[in-house]
Tab-separated table of C-alpha atoms in Angstrom:
chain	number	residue	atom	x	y	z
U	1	UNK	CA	0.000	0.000	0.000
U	2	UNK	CA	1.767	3.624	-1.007
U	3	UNK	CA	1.858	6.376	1.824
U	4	UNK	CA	0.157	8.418	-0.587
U	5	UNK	CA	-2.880	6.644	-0.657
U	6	UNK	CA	-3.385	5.874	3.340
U	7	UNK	CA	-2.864	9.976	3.906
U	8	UNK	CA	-5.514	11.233	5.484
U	9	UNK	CA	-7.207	8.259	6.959
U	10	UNK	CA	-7.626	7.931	10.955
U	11	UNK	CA	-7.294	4.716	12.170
U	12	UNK	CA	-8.180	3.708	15.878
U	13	UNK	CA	-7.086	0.691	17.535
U	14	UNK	CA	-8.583	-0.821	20.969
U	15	UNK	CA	-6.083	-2.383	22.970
U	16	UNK	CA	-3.772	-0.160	20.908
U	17	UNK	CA	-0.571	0.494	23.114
U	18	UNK	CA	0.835	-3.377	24.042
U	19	UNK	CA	1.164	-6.501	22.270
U	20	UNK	CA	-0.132	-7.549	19.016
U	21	UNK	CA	-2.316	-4.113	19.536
U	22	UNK	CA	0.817	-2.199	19.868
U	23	UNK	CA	2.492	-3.831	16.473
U	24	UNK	CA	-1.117	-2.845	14.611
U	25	UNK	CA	-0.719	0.789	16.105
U	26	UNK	CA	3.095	0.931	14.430
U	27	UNK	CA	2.447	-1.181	10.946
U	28	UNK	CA	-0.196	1.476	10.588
U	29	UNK	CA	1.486	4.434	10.955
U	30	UNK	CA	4.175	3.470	9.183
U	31	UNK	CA	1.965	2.689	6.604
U	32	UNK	CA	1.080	6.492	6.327
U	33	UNK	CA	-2.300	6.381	8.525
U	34	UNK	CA	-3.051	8.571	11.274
U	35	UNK	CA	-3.556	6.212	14.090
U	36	UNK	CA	-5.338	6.594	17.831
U	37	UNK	CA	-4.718	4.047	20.493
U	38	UNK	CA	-7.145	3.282	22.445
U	39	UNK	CA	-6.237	1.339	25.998
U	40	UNK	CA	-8.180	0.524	29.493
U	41	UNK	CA	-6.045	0.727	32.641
U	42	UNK	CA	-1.981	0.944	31.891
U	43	UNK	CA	-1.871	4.403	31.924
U	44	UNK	CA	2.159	4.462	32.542
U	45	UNK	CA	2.390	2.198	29.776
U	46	UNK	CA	0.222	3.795	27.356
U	47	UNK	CA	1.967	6.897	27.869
U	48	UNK	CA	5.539	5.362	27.363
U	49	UNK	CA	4.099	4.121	23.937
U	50	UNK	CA	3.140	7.483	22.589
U	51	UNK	CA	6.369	9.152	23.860
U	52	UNK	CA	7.972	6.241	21.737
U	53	UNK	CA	5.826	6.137	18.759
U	54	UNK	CA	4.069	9.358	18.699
U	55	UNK	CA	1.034	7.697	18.480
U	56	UNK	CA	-2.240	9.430	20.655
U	57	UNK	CA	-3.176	7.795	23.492
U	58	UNK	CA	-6.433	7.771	24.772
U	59	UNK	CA	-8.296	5.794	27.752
U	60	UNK	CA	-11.949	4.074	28.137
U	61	UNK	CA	-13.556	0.848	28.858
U	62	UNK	CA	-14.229	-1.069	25.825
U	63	UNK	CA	-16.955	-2.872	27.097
U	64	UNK	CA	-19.118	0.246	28.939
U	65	UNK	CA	-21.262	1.279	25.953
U	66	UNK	CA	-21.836	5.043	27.012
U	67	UNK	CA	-17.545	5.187	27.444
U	68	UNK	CA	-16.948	4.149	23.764
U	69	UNK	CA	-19.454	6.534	22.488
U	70	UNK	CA	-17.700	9.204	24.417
U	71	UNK	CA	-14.333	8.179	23.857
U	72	UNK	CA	-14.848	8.200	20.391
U	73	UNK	CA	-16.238	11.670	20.480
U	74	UNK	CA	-12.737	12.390	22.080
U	75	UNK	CA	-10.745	10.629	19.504
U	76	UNK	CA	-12.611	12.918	16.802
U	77	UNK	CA	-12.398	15.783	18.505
U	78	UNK	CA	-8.891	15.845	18.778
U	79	UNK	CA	-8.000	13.801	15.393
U	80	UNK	CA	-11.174	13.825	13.076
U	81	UNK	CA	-13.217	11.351	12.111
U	82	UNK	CA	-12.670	7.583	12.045
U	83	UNK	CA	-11.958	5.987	8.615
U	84	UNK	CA	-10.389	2.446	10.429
U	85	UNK	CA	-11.369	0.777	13.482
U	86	UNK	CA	-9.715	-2.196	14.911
U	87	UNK	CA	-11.257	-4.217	17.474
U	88	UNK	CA	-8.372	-5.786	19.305
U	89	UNK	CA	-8.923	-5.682	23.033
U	90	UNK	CA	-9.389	-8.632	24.786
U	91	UNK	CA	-8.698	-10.407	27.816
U	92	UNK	CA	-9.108	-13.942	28.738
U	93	UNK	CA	-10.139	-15.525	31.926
U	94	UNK	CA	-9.436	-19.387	31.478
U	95	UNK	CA	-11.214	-21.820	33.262
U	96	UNK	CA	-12.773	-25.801	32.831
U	97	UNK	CA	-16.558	-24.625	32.384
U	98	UNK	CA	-17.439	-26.509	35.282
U	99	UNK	CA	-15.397	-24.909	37.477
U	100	UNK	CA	-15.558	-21.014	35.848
U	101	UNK	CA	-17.869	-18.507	37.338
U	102	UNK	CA	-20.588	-16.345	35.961
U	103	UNK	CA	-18.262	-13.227	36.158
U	104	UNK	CA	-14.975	-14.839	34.693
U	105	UNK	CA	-17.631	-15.624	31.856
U	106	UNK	CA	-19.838	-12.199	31.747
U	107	UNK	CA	-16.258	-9.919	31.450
U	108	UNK	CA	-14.391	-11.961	28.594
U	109	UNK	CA	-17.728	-11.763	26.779
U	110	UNK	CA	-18.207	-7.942	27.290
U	111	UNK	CA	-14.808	-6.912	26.672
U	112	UNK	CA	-13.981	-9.619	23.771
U	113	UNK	CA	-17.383	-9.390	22.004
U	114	UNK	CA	-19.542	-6.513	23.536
U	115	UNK	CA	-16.869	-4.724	22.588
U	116	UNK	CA	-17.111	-4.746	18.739
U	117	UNK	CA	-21.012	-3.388	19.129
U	118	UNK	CA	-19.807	-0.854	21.439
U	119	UNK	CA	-17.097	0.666	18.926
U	120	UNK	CA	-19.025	-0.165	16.150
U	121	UNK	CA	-22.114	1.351	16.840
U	122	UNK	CA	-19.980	4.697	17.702
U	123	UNK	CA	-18.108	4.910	14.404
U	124	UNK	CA	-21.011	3.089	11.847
U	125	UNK	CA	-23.223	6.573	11.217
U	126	UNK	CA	-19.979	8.670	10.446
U	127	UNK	CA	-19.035	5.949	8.407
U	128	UNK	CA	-21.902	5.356	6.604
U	129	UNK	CA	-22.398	9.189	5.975
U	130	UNK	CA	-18.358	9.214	4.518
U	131	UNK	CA	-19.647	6.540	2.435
U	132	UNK	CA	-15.941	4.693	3.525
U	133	UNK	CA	-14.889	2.345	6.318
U	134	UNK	CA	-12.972	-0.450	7.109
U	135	UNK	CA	-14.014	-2.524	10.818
U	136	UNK	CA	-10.785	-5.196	10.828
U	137	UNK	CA	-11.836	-7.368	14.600
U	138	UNK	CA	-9.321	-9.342	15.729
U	139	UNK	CA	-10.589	-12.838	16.383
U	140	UNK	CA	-8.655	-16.119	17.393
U	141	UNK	CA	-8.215	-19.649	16.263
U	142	UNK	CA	-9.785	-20.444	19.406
U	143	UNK	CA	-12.922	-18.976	18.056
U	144	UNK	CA	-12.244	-21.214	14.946
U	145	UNK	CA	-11.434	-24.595	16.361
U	146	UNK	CA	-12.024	-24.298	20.259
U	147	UNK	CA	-9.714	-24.700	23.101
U	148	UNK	CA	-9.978	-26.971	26.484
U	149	UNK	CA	-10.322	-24.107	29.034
U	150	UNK	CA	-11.592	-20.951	26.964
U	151	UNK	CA	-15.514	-21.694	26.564
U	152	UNK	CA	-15.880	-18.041	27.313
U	153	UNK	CA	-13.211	-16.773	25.117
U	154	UNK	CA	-14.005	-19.059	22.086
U	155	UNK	CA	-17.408	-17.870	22.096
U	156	UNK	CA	-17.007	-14.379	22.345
U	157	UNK	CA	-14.296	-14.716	18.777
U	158	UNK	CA	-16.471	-16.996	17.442
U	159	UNK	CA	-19.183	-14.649	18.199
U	160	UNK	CA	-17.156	-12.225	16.418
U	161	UNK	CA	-17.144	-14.112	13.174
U	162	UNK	CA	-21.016	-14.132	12.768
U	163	UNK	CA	-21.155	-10.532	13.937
U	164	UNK	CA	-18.582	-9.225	11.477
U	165	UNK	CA	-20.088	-11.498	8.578
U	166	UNK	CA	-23.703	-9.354	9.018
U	167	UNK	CA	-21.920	-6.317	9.206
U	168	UNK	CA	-19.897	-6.877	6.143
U	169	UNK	CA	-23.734	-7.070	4.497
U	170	UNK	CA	-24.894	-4.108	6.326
U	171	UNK	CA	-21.939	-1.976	5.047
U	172	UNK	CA	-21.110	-3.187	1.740
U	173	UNK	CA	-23.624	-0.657	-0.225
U	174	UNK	CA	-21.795	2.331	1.408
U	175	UNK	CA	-18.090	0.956	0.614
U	176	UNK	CA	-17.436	0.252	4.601
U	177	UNK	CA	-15.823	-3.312	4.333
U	178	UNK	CA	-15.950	-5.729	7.775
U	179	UNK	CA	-12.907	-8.621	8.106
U	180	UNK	CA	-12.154	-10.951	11.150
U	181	UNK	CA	-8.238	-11.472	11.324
U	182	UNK	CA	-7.718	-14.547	13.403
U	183	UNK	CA	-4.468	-15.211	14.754
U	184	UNK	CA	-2.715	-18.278	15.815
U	185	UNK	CA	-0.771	-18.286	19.646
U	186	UNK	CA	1.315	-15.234	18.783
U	187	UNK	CA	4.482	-13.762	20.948
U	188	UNK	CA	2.790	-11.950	22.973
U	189	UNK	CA	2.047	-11.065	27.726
U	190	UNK	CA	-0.866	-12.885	27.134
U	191	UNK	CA	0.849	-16.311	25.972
U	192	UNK	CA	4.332	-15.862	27.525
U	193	UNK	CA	1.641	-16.104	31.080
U	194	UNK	CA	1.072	-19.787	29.729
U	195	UNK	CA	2.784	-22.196	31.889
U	196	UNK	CA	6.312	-23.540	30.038
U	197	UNK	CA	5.081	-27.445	29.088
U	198	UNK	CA	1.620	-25.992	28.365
U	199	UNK	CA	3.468	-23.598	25.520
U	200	UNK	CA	5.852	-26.338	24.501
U	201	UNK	CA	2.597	-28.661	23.650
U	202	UNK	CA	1.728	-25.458	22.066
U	203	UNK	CA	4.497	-24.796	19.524
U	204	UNK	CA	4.470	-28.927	18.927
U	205	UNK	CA	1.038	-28.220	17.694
U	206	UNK	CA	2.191	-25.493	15.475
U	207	UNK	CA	3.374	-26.227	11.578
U	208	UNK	CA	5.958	-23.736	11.848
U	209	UNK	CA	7.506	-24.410	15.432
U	210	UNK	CA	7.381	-21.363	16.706
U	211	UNK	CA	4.789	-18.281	17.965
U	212	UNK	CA	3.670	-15.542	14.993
U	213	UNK	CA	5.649	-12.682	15.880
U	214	UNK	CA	3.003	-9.495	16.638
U	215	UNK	CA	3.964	-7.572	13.342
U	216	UNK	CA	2.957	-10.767	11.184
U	217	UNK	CA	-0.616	-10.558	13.113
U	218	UNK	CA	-0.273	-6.323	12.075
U	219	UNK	CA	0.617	-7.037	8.243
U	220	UNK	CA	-2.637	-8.540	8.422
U	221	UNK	CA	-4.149	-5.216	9.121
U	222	UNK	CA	-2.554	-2.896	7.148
U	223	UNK	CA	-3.876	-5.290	4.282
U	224	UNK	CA	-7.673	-5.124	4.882
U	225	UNK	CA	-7.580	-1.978	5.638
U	226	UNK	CA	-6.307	-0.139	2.575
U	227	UNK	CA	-8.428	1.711	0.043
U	228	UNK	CA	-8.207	-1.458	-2.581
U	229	UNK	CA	-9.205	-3.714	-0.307
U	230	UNK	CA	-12.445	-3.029	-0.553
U	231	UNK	CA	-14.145	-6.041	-2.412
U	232	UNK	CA	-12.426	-8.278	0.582
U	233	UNK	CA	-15.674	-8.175	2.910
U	234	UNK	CA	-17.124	-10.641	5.867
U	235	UNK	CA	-13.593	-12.636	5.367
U	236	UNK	CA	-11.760	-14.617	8.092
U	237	UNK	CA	-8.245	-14.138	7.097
U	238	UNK	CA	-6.014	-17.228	9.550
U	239	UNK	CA	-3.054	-16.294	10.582
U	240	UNK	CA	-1.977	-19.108	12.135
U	241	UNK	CA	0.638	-21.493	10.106
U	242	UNK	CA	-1.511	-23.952	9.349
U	243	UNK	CA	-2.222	-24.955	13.058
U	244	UNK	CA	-6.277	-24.903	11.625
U	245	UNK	CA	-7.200	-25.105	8.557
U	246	UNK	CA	-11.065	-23.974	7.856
């Protein structure tokens, strides 16, 4: 994609300022967008990624509807406009079903899958009226294939799949595109948490032997989200070496 083309274009990323997040924030910008990072609690951290990057950092709950529609307000206030959103944020709060509790299952599905209506629903009308936008949600092989432990967290990606897919429909007419990216176990907090023979069952599982690095999950993004991507809509695009193949 040339810089020329992406000038102009505000993208916003949730869970924007660590992680694969953090390598979506960067790919873009280098990519000539204008990027916003959005993030929930690491306020030190956030800030030490837009001293680095120079990247705008901005702070709301994800899953609290009435907070997205106002931090979005913010994030055009100060920037313009949304042209890009991506729907990363996510957390994950592993259990055997029988032994996880209602909240463990009511906050991965609000802040995995509530979520993308929540920052959807805040950028759609400005969208539609632009008559351009691209919604890129980060999914998860888990939501593809399931995983022992993450009945929550597979539902809320898979969840995502069938959302994006009807929103792809909704928004094709007014040239706003909507793509799942779903990434294999990538190098990443979140994973290097998982206990060592856990990962090494992991990676033995993987074709490649080894953990996508973030920026492989970001090249993803800058992909689906350029101008002449726009006949790629309601797409899963696996990122995952081969670990499931769909």
């Amino acid at each position: 994609r040339s810089v020329m083309s992406a000038t102009g274009r505000l993208a916003l990323v949730t869970g924007g300022t660590a992680g694969i997040g953090a390598a979506i924030s960067e790919a873009l910008l280098a990519a000539g967008y204008r990027v916003a990072a959005a993030y929930a609690t690491n306020g030190q951290a956030a800030d030490a990624f837009s001293t680095r990057t120079g990247i705008p950092v901005f702070a709301w709950d994800v899953a609290d509807f009435a907070a997205c529609q106002d931090g979005v307000a913010r994030v055009a206030m100060a920037l313009g406009p949304v042209d890009i959103l991506v729907n990363n944020a996510g957390v994950t709060r592993d259990a055997m079903l029988h032994k996880m509790t209602a909240a463990q299952w009511r906050e991965v599905i609000d802040v995995n899958l509530g979520s993308c209506f929540n920052m959807c629903h805040a950028v759609i009308e400005g969208m539609r009226e632009r008559r351009f936008g691209r919604v890129i949600n980060i999914g998860s092989v888990t939501g593809q294939s399931g995983q022992v432990g993450q009945t929550n967290y597979a539902a809320a990606k898979a969840g995502m799949i069938g959302f994006t897919k009807s929103l792809a429909l909704e928004g094709a007419s007014r040239n706003i595109t909507a793509n799942v990216i779903a990434p294999g176990y990538t190098d990443t907090a979140m994973v290097g948490a998982v206990r060592p023979e856990v990962l090494k069952r992991i990676l033995e599982s993987v074709p490649a032997g080894r953990l996508a690095t973030p920026a492989e999950i970001a090249r993803g993004v800058v992909f689906l989200a350029a101008d002449e991507a726009g006949f790629i809509n309601g797409s899963t695009l696996s990122i995952n070496s081969g670990k499931y193949l769909a």
